[in-house]
Amino acid sequence: MRLLTHNMLSSNIKGVTNGFPLRIEVEKVVEKQVDLNPDFLRSMFSKIDWKALVHAARSIGYSELPDEADPSMLDSDDFLRRFHHALLQLHLEEGALICPETGRRFPVNKGIPNMLLHEDEV
């Protein structure tokens, strides 16, 4: 998904207090092949906001992640495959990220979100 760092999933518009997580509006999602690396996934797990990942995955049509997760699940190959798929293989190619407080849309084109703010939003 590659959009799951807190900075990329939150609105930085001046005065916004509830800008996380950004909602995802999907026009096109692509799957990219990425080799499974269990050690990488284990190291990333504690850095991920699990609820935001689940919400983002479901909003792009992937519902294979459990609502809750804990580090013991990293011993399961099935869990690692699902986590890997959601985190690294699903990419929002076209669509928008939307601030939950203001409704401000940040377009995503060719997989790149335009998070630039207007002068009055800084």
CSV table of N, CA and C in Angstrom, one decimal:
chain,number,residue,atom,x,y,z
A,1,MET,N,0.8,-1.2,0.0
A,1,MET,CA,0.0,0.0,0.0
A,1,MET,C,0.9,1.2,0.0
A,2,ARG,N,2.0,1.2,0.6
A,2,ARG,CA,3.0,2.2,0.6
A,2,ARG,C,2.4,3.6,1.0
A,3,LEU,N,1.2,3.7,1.4
A,3,LEU,CA,0.7,5.0,1.9
A,3,LEU,C,0.5,5.0,3.4
A,4,LEU,N,1.1,4.1,4.1
A,4,LEU,CA,0.7,3.9,5.4
A,4,LEU,C,1.5,4.5,6.5
A,5,THR,N,2.5,5.3,6.2
A,5,THR,CA,3.1,6.1,7.2
A,5,THR,C,2.1,7.1,7.8
A,6,HIS,N,2.2,7.4,9.0
A,6,HIS,CA,1.3,8.4,9.6
A,6,HIS,C,1.3,9.7,8.8
A,7,ASN,N,2.4,10.2,8.4
A,7,ASN,CA,2.5,11.4,7.7
A,7,ASN,C,1.7,11.4,6.3
A,8,MET,N,1.8,10.2,5.7
A,8,MET,CA,1.1,10.1,4.4
A,8,MET,C,-0.4,9.8,4.6
A,9,LEU,N,-0.8,9.4,5.8
A,9,LEU,CA,-2.3,9.2,6.0
A,9,LEU,C,-2.9,10.2,6.8
A,10,SER,N,-2.3,11.4,7.0
A,10,SER,CA,-2.9,12.4,7.8
A,10,SER,C,-2.8,13.7,7.0
A,11,SER,N,-3.8,14.5,7.3
A,11,SER,CA,-3.9,15.9,6.7
A,11,SER,C,-3.1,16.9,7.5
A,12,ASN,N,-2.3,17.6,6.8
A,12,ASN,CA,-1.4,18.6,7.5
A,12,ASN,C,-2.0,20.1,7.3
A,13,ILE,N,-3.2,20.2,6.9
A,13,ILE,CA,-3.8,21.5,6.7
A,13,ILE,C,-3.9,22.2,8.0
A,14,LYS,N,-3.5,23.5,8.0
A,14,LYS,CA,-3.5,24.4,9.2
A,14,LYS,C,-4.9,24.3,9.9
A,15,GLY,N,-4.9,24.1,11.2
A,15,GLY,CA,-6.1,24.1,12.0
A,15,GLY,C,-6.8,22.7,12.0
A,16,VAL,N,-6.4,21.8,11.3
A,16,VAL,CA,-7.0,20.4,11.3
A,16,VAL,C,-6.5,19.7,12.5
A,17,THR,N,-7.5,19.2,13.3
A,17,THR,CA,-7.1,18.4,14.5
A,17,THR,C,-7.5,17.0,14.3
A,18,ASN,N,-8.3,16.6,13.4
A,18,ASN,CA,-8.7,15.2,13.1
A,18,ASN,C,-8.5,14.9,11.7
A,19,GLY,N,-7.2,14.9,11.3
A,19,GLY,CA,-6.8,14.6,9.9
A,19,GLY,C,-6.3,13.2,9.6
A,20,PHE,N,-6.5,12.3,10.6
A,20,PHE,CA,-6.0,10.9,10.4
A,20,PHE,C,-7.1,9.9,10.7
A,21,PRO,N,-7.1,8.8,10.0
A,21,PRO,CA,-6.4,8.6,8.7
A,21,PRO,C,-7.2,9.2,7.5
A,22,LEU,N,-6.5,9.6,6.5
A,22,LEU,CA,-7.2,10.1,5.3
A,22,LEU,C,-8.0,8.9,4.7
A,23,ARG,N,-9.2,9.3,4.2
A,23,ARG,CA,-10.0,8.3,3.5
A,23,ARG,C,-9.4,8.1,2.1
A,24,ILE,N,-9.7,6.9,1.6
A,24,ILE,CA,-9.2,6.6,0.2
A,24,ILE,C,-10.3,6.5,-0.7
A,25,GLU,N,-10.2,7.2,-1.8
A,25,GLU,CA,-11.2,7.1,-2.9
A,25,GLU,C,-10.5,6.4,-4.0
A,26,VAL,N,-11.0,5.3,-4.5
A,26,VAL,CA,-10.3,4.5,-5.4
A,26,VAL,C,-10.9,4.6,-6.8
A,27,GLU,N,-10.0,4.9,-7.8
A,27,GLU,CA,-10.4,4.8,-9.2
A,27,GLU,C,-9.7,3.5,-9.8
A,28,LYS,N,-8.5,3.3,-9.4
A,28,LYS,CA,-7.7,2.2,-9.9
A,28,LYS,C,-6.7,1.7,-8.9
A,29,VAL,N,-6.7,0.4,-8.6
A,29,VAL,CA,-5.7,-0.2,-7.8
A,29,VAL,C,-4.9,-1.2,-8.6
A,30,VAL,N,-3.6,-1.3,-8.4
A,30,VAL,CA,-2.8,-2.3,-9.1
A,30,VAL,C,-2.1,-3.1,-8.1
A,31,GLU,N,-1.8,-4.4,-8.5
A,31,GLU,CA,-1.0,-5.3,-7.7
A,31,GLU,C,0.3,-5.4,-8.3
A,32,LYS,N,1.4,-5.3,-7.5
A,32,LYS,CA,2.7,-5.4,-7.9
A,32,LYS,C,3.4,-6.5,-7.2
A,33,GLN,N,4.2,-7.3,-7.9
A,33,GLN,CA,4.9,-8.4,-7.3
A,33,GLN,C,6.1,-7.9,-6.5
A,34,VAL,N,6.1,-8.3,-5.3
A,34,VAL,CA,7.2,-8.0,-4.4
A,34,VAL,C,7.5,-9.3,-3.6
A,35,ASP,N,8.8,-9.6,-3.6
A,35,ASP,CA,9.2,-10.8,-2.9
A,35,ASP,C,8.9,-10.7,-1.4
A,36,LEU,N,8.3,-11.8,-0.9
A,36,LEU,CA,8.0,-11.9,0.6
A,36,LEU,C,9.3,-11.9,1.4
A,37,ASN,N,9.4,-11.0,2.4
A,37,ASN,CA,10.5,-10.9,3.2
A,37,ASN,C,10.0,-10.9,4.7
A,38,PRO,N,9.9,-12.1,5.3
A,38,PRO,CA,9.3,-12.1,6.7
A,38,PRO,C,10.1,-11.3,7.7
A,39,ASP,N,11.4,-11.2,7.6
A,39,ASP,CA,12.1,-10.3,8.5
A,39,ASP,C,11.7,-8.9,8.4
A,40,PHE,N,11.6,-8.4,7.2
A,40,PHE,CA,11.1,-7.0,7.0
A,40,PHE,C,9.8,-6.8,7.6
A,41,LEU,N,8.8,-7.7,7.3
A,41,LEU,CA,7.5,-7.6,7.9
A,41,LEU,C,7.5,-7.6,9.4
A,42,ARG,N,8.3,-8.4,10.0
A,42,ARG,CA,8.4,-8.5,11.4
A,42,ARG,C,8.9,-7.1,12.0
A,43,SER,N,9.9,-6.6,11.3
A,43,SER,CA,10.4,-5.3,11.8
A,43,SER,C,9.5,-4.1,11.6
A,44,MET,N,8.6,-4.2,10.5
A,44,MET,CA,7.7,-3.1,10.2
A,44,MET,C,6.4,-3.2,11.1
A,45,PHE,N,6.1,-4.4,11.6
A,45,PHE,CA,4.8,-4.6,12.3
A,45,PHE,C,4.6,-3.6,13.4
A,46,SER,N,5.6,-3.3,14.2
A,46,SER,CA,5.4,-2.4,15.4
A,46,SER,C,5.3,-0.9,14.9
A,47,LYS,N,5.7,-0.7,13.7
A,47,LYS,CA,5.7,0.7,13.2
A,47,LYS,C,4.4,1.0,12.5
A,48,ILE,N,3.5,0.1,12.3
A,48,ILE,CA,2.3,0.2,11.5
A,48,ILE,C,1.1,0.5,12.4
A,49,ASP,N,0.3,1.5,12.1
A,49,ASP,CA,-1.0,1.7,12.8
A,49,ASP,C,-1.9,0.6,12.2
A,50,TRP,N,-2.1,-0.5,12.9
A,50,TRP,CA,-2.9,-1.6,12.4
A,50,TRP,C,-4.3,-1.2,11.9
A,51,LYS,N,-5.0,-0.5,12.7
A,51,LYS,CA,-6.4,-0.1,12.4
A,51,LYS,C,-6.4,0.7,11.1
A,52,ALA,N,-5.4,1.6,10.9
A,52,ALA,CA,-5.3,2.4,9.6
A,52,ALA,C,-5.0,1.5,8.5
A,53,LEU,N,-4.1,0.5,8.6
A,53,LEU,CA,-3.8,-0.4,7.6
A,53,LEU,C,-5.1,-1.2,7.2
A,54,VAL,N,-5.8,-1.7,8.2
A,54,VAL,CA,-7.0,-2.5,7.9
A,54,VAL,C,-8.0,-1.6,7.2
A,55,HIS,N,-8.2,-0.4,7.7
A,55,HIS,CA,-9.2,0.5,7.0
A,55,HIS,C,-8.8,0.8,5.6
A,56,ALA,N,-7.5,1.1,5.4
A,56,ALA,CA,-7.0,1.4,4.0
A,56,ALA,C,-7.2,0.2,3.1
A,57,ALA,N,-6.8,-1.0,3.6
A,57,ALA,CA,-6.9,-2.2,2.8
A,57,ALA,C,-8.4,-2.5,2.4
A,58,ARG,N,-9.3,-2.3,3.3
A,58,ARG,CA,-10.7,-2.6,3.1
A,58,ARG,C,-11.3,-1.5,2.1
A,59,SER,N,-10.8,-0.3,2.2
A,59,SER,CA,-11.3,0.7,1.3
A,59,SER,C,-10.9,0.5,-0.1
A,60,ILE,N,-9.8,-0.3,-0.3
A,60,ILE,CA,-9.4,-0.6,-1.7
A,60,ILE,C,-9.9,-2.0,-2.1
A,61,GLY,N,-10.7,-2.6,-1.3
A,61,GLY,CA,-11.3,-3.9,-1.6
A,61,GLY,C,-10.6,-5.1,-1.1
A,62,TYR,N,-9.6,-5.0,-0.2
A,62,TYR,CA,-8.9,-6.1,0.3
A,62,TYR,C,-9.4,-6.4,1.8
A,63,SER,N,-10.1,-7.4,2.0
A,63,SER,CA,-10.7,-7.7,3.4
A,63,SER,C,-10.1,-8.9,4.1
A,64,GLU,N,-8.8,-9.2,3.7
A,64,GLU,CA,-8.2,-10.4,4.3
A,64,GLU,C,-7.4,-10.2,5.6
A,65,LEU,N,-7.4,-9.0,6.1
A,65,LEU,CA,-6.7,-8.7,7.3
A,65,LEU,C,-7.6,-8.8,8.5
A,66,PRO,N,-7.1,-9.4,9.6
A,66,PRO,CA,-8.0,-9.4,10.8
A,66,PRO,C,-8.1,-8.0,11.4
A,67,ASP,N,-9.2,-7.7,12.1
A,67,ASP,CA,-9.5,-6.4,12.8
A,67,ASP,C,-8.3,-6.1,13.8
A,68,GLU,N,-7.9,-7.1,14.5
A,68,GLU,CA,-6.8,-6.9,15.5
A,68,GLU,C,-5.7,-7.8,15.2
A,69,ALA,N,-4.5,-7.4,15.5
A,69,ALA,CA,-3.3,-8.2,15.3
A,69,ALA,C,-2.3,-8.0,16.4
A,70,ASP,N,-1.5,-9.0,16.7
A,70,ASP,CA,-0.5,-8.9,17.8
A,70,ASP,C,0.8,-9.6,17.2
A,71,PRO,N,1.9,-9.3,17.8
A,71,PRO,CA,3.2,-9.9,17.3
A,71,PRO,C,3.2,-11.4,17.2
A,72,SER,N,2.4,-12.1,18.0
A,72,SER,CA,2.5,-13.6,18.0
A,72,SER,C,2.0,-14.1,16.6
A,73,MET,N,1.2,-13.3,15.9
A,73,MET,CA,0.6,-13.6,14.6
A,73,MET,C,1.7,-13.7,13.5
A,74,LEU,N,2.8,-13.0,13.8
A,74,LEU,CA,3.9,-13.0,12.9
A,74,LEU,C,4.6,-14.4,12.7
A,75,ASP,N,4.2,-15.3,13.5
A,75,ASP,CA,4.7,-16.7,13.3
A,75,ASP,C,3.9,-17.5,12.3
A,76,SER,N,2.8,-16.9,11.9
A,76,SER,CA,1.9,-17.6,10.9
A,76,SER,C,2.3,-17.2,9.5
A,77,ASP,N,2.6,-18.2,8.7
A,77,ASP,CA,2.9,-17.9,7.2
A,77,ASP,C,1.7,-17.3,6.5
A,78,ASP,N,0.5,-17.7,6.9
A,78,ASP,CA,-0.7,-17.2,6.3
A,78,ASP,C,-0.9,-15.7,6.6
A,79,PHE,N,-0.7,-15.4,7.9
A,79,PHE,CA,-0.8,-14.0,8.3
A,79,PHE,C,0.3,-13.1,7.6
A,80,LEU,N,1.5,-13.6,7.5
A,80,LEU,CA,2.6,-12.9,6.9
A,80,LEU,C,2.2,-12.6,5.4
A,81,ARG,N,1.7,-13.6,4.7
A,81,ARG,CA,1.3,-13.4,3.3
A,81,ARG,C,0.2,-12.4,3.2
A,82,ARG,N,-0.8,-12.4,4.0
A,82,ARG,CA,-1.8,-11.4,4.0
A,82,ARG,C,-1.3,-10.0,4.3
A,83,PHE,N,-0.5,-9.9,5.3
A,83,PHE,CA,0.1,-8.6,5.7
A,83,PHE,C,1.0,-8.1,4.6
A,84,HIS,N,1.8,-8.9,4.0
A,84,HIS,CA,2.7,-8.6,2.9
A,84,HIS,C,1.9,-8.0,1.7
A,85,HIS,N,0.8,-8.7,1.4
A,85,HIS,CA,0.0,-8.3,0.2
A,85,HIS,C,-0.6,-6.9,0.5
A,86,ALA,N,-1.2,-6.7,1.6
A,86,ALA,CA,-1.8,-5.4,1.9
A,86,ALA,C,-0.8,-4.3,2.0
A,87,LEU,N,0.4,-4.6,2.6
A,87,LEU,CA,1.4,-3.5,2.8
A,87,LEU,C,2.2,-3.2,1.6
A,88,LEU,N,2.5,-4.2,0.8
A,88,LEU,CA,3.5,-4.0,-0.2
A,88,LEU,C,3.1,-4.3,-1.7
A,89,GLN,N,2.0,-5.0,-1.8
A,89,GLN,CA,1.6,-5.4,-3.2
A,89,GLN,C,0.5,-4.6,-3.7
A,90,LEU,N,-0.4,-4.0,-2.9
A,90,LEU,CA,-1.5,-3.3,-3.4
A,90,LEU,C,-1.1,-1.8,-3.4
A,91,HIS,N,-1.4,-1.2,-4.6
A,91,HIS,CA,-1.0,0.2,-4.8
A,91,HIS,C,-2.2,1.0,-5.4
A,92,LEU,N,-2.5,2.1,-4.7
A,92,LEU,CA,-3.5,3.0,-5.2
A,92,LEU,C,-2.9,3.7,-6.4
A,93,GLU,N,-3.3,3.4,-7.6
A,93,GLU,CA,-2.7,4.0,-8.8
A,93,GLU,C,-3.4,5.3,-9.2
A,94,GLU,N,-4.8,5.3,-9.1
A,94,GLU,CA,-5.5,6.5,-9.4
A,94,GLU,C,-6.7,6.6,-8.4
A,95,GLY,N,-6.9,7.9,-7.9
A,95,GLY,CA,-7.9,8.1,-7.0
A,95,GLY,C,-7.7,9.4,-6.2
A,96,ALA,N,-8.0,9.3,-4.9
A,96,ALA,CA,-7.7,10.5,-4.0
A,96,ALA,C,-7.6,10.1,-2.6
A,97,LEU,N,-6.9,10.9,-1.8
A,97,LEU,CA,-6.9,10.8,-0.4
A,97,LEU,C,-7.7,12.0,0.1
A,98,ILE,N,-8.6,11.7,1.1
A,98,ILE,CA,-9.5,12.8,1.5
A,98,ILE,C,-9.4,13.0,3.0
A,99,CYS,N,-9.3,14.3,3.4
A,99,CYS,CA,-9.2,14.7,4.8
A,99,CYS,C,-10.5,14.4,5.5
A,100,PRO,N,-10.5,13.6,6.6
A,100,PRO,CA,-11.8,13.3,7.2
A,100,PRO,C,-12.5,14.5,7.9
A,101,GLU,N,-11.7,15.6,8.2
A,101,GLU,CA,-12.3,16.8,8.9
A,101,GLU,C,-12.8,17.8,7.9
A,102,THR,N,-12.0,18.1,6.8
A,102,THR,CA,-12.3,19.2,5.9
A,102,THR,C,-12.9,18.7,4.6
A,103,GLY,N,-12.7,17.4,4.3
A,103,GLY,CA,-13.2,16.9,3.0
A,103,GLY,C,-12.2,17.3,1.8
A,104,ARG,N,-11.1,17.9,2.1
A,104,ARG,CA,-10.1,18.3,1.1
A,104,ARG,C,-9.6,17.0,0.4
A,105,ARG,N,-9.6,17.1,-0.9
A,105,ARG,CA,-9.2,15.9,-1.7
A,105,ARG,C,-7.7,16.2,-2.2
A,106,PHE,N,-6.9,15.1,-2.0
A,106,PHE,CA,-5.5,15.1,-2.5
A,106,PHE,C,-5.5,14.1,-3.6
A,107,PRO,N,-5.4,14.5,-4.9
A,107,PRO,CA,-5.4,13.5,-6.0
A,107,PRO,C,-4.2,12.6,-6.0
A,108,VAL,N,-4.5,11.3,-6.4
A,108,VAL,CA,-3.4,10.4,-6.6
A,108,VAL,C,-3.4,10.0,-8.1
A,109,ASN,N,-2.3,10.3,-8.8
A,109,ASN,CA,-2.1,10.0,-10.2
A,109,ASN,C,-0.9,9.2,-10.4
A,110,LYS,N,-1.0,8.1,-11.1
A,110,LYS,CA,0.1,7.2,-11.4
A,110,LYS,C,0.8,6.8,-10.1
A,111,GLY,N,0.0,6.6,-9.1
A,111,GLY,CA,0.5,6.1,-7.8
A,111,GLY,C,1.1,7.1,-6.9
A,112,ILE,N,1.1,8.4,-7.3
A,112,ILE,CA,1.8,9.5,-6.6
A,112,ILE,C,0.7,10.4,-6.0
A,113,PRO,N,0.6,10.5,-4.7
A,113,PRO,CA,-0.3,11.5,-4.1
A,113,PRO,C,0.2,12.9,-4.2
A,114,ASN,N,-0.6,13.8,-4.6
A,114,ASN,CA,-0.3,15.3,-4.6
A,114,ASN,C,-0.8,15.8,-3.2
A,115,MET,N,0.2,16.0,-2.3
A,115,MET,CA,-0.2,16.4,-1.0
A,115,MET,C,0.2,17.9,-0.8
A,116,LEU,N,0.5,18.6,-1.9
A,116,LEU,CA,0.8,20.0,-1.8
A,116,LEU,C,-0.4,20.8,-1.3
A,117,LEU,N,-0.2,21.7,-0.3
A,117,LEU,CA,-1.2,22.5,0.2
A,117,LEU,C,-1.3,23.8,-0.5
A,118,HIS,N,-2.5,24.4,-0.5
A,118,HIS,CA,-2.7,25.7,-1.0
A,118,HIS,C,-2.1,26.7,0.0
A,119,GLU,N,-1.8,27.9,-0.5
A,119,GLU,CA,-1.2,28.9,0.4
A,119,GLU,C,-1.9,29.2,1.7
A,120,ASP,N,-3.3,29.2,1.6
A,120,ASP,CA,-4.1,29.5,2.8
A,120,ASP,C,-4.2,28.3,3.7
A,121,GLU,N,-3.7,27.1,3.3
A,121,GLU,CA,-3.8,25.9,4.2
A,121,GLU,C,-2.5,25.7,5.0
A,122,VAL,N,-1.5,26.5,4.7
A,122,VAL,CA,-0.2,26.2,5.4
A,122,VAL,C,-0.1,26.9,6.7
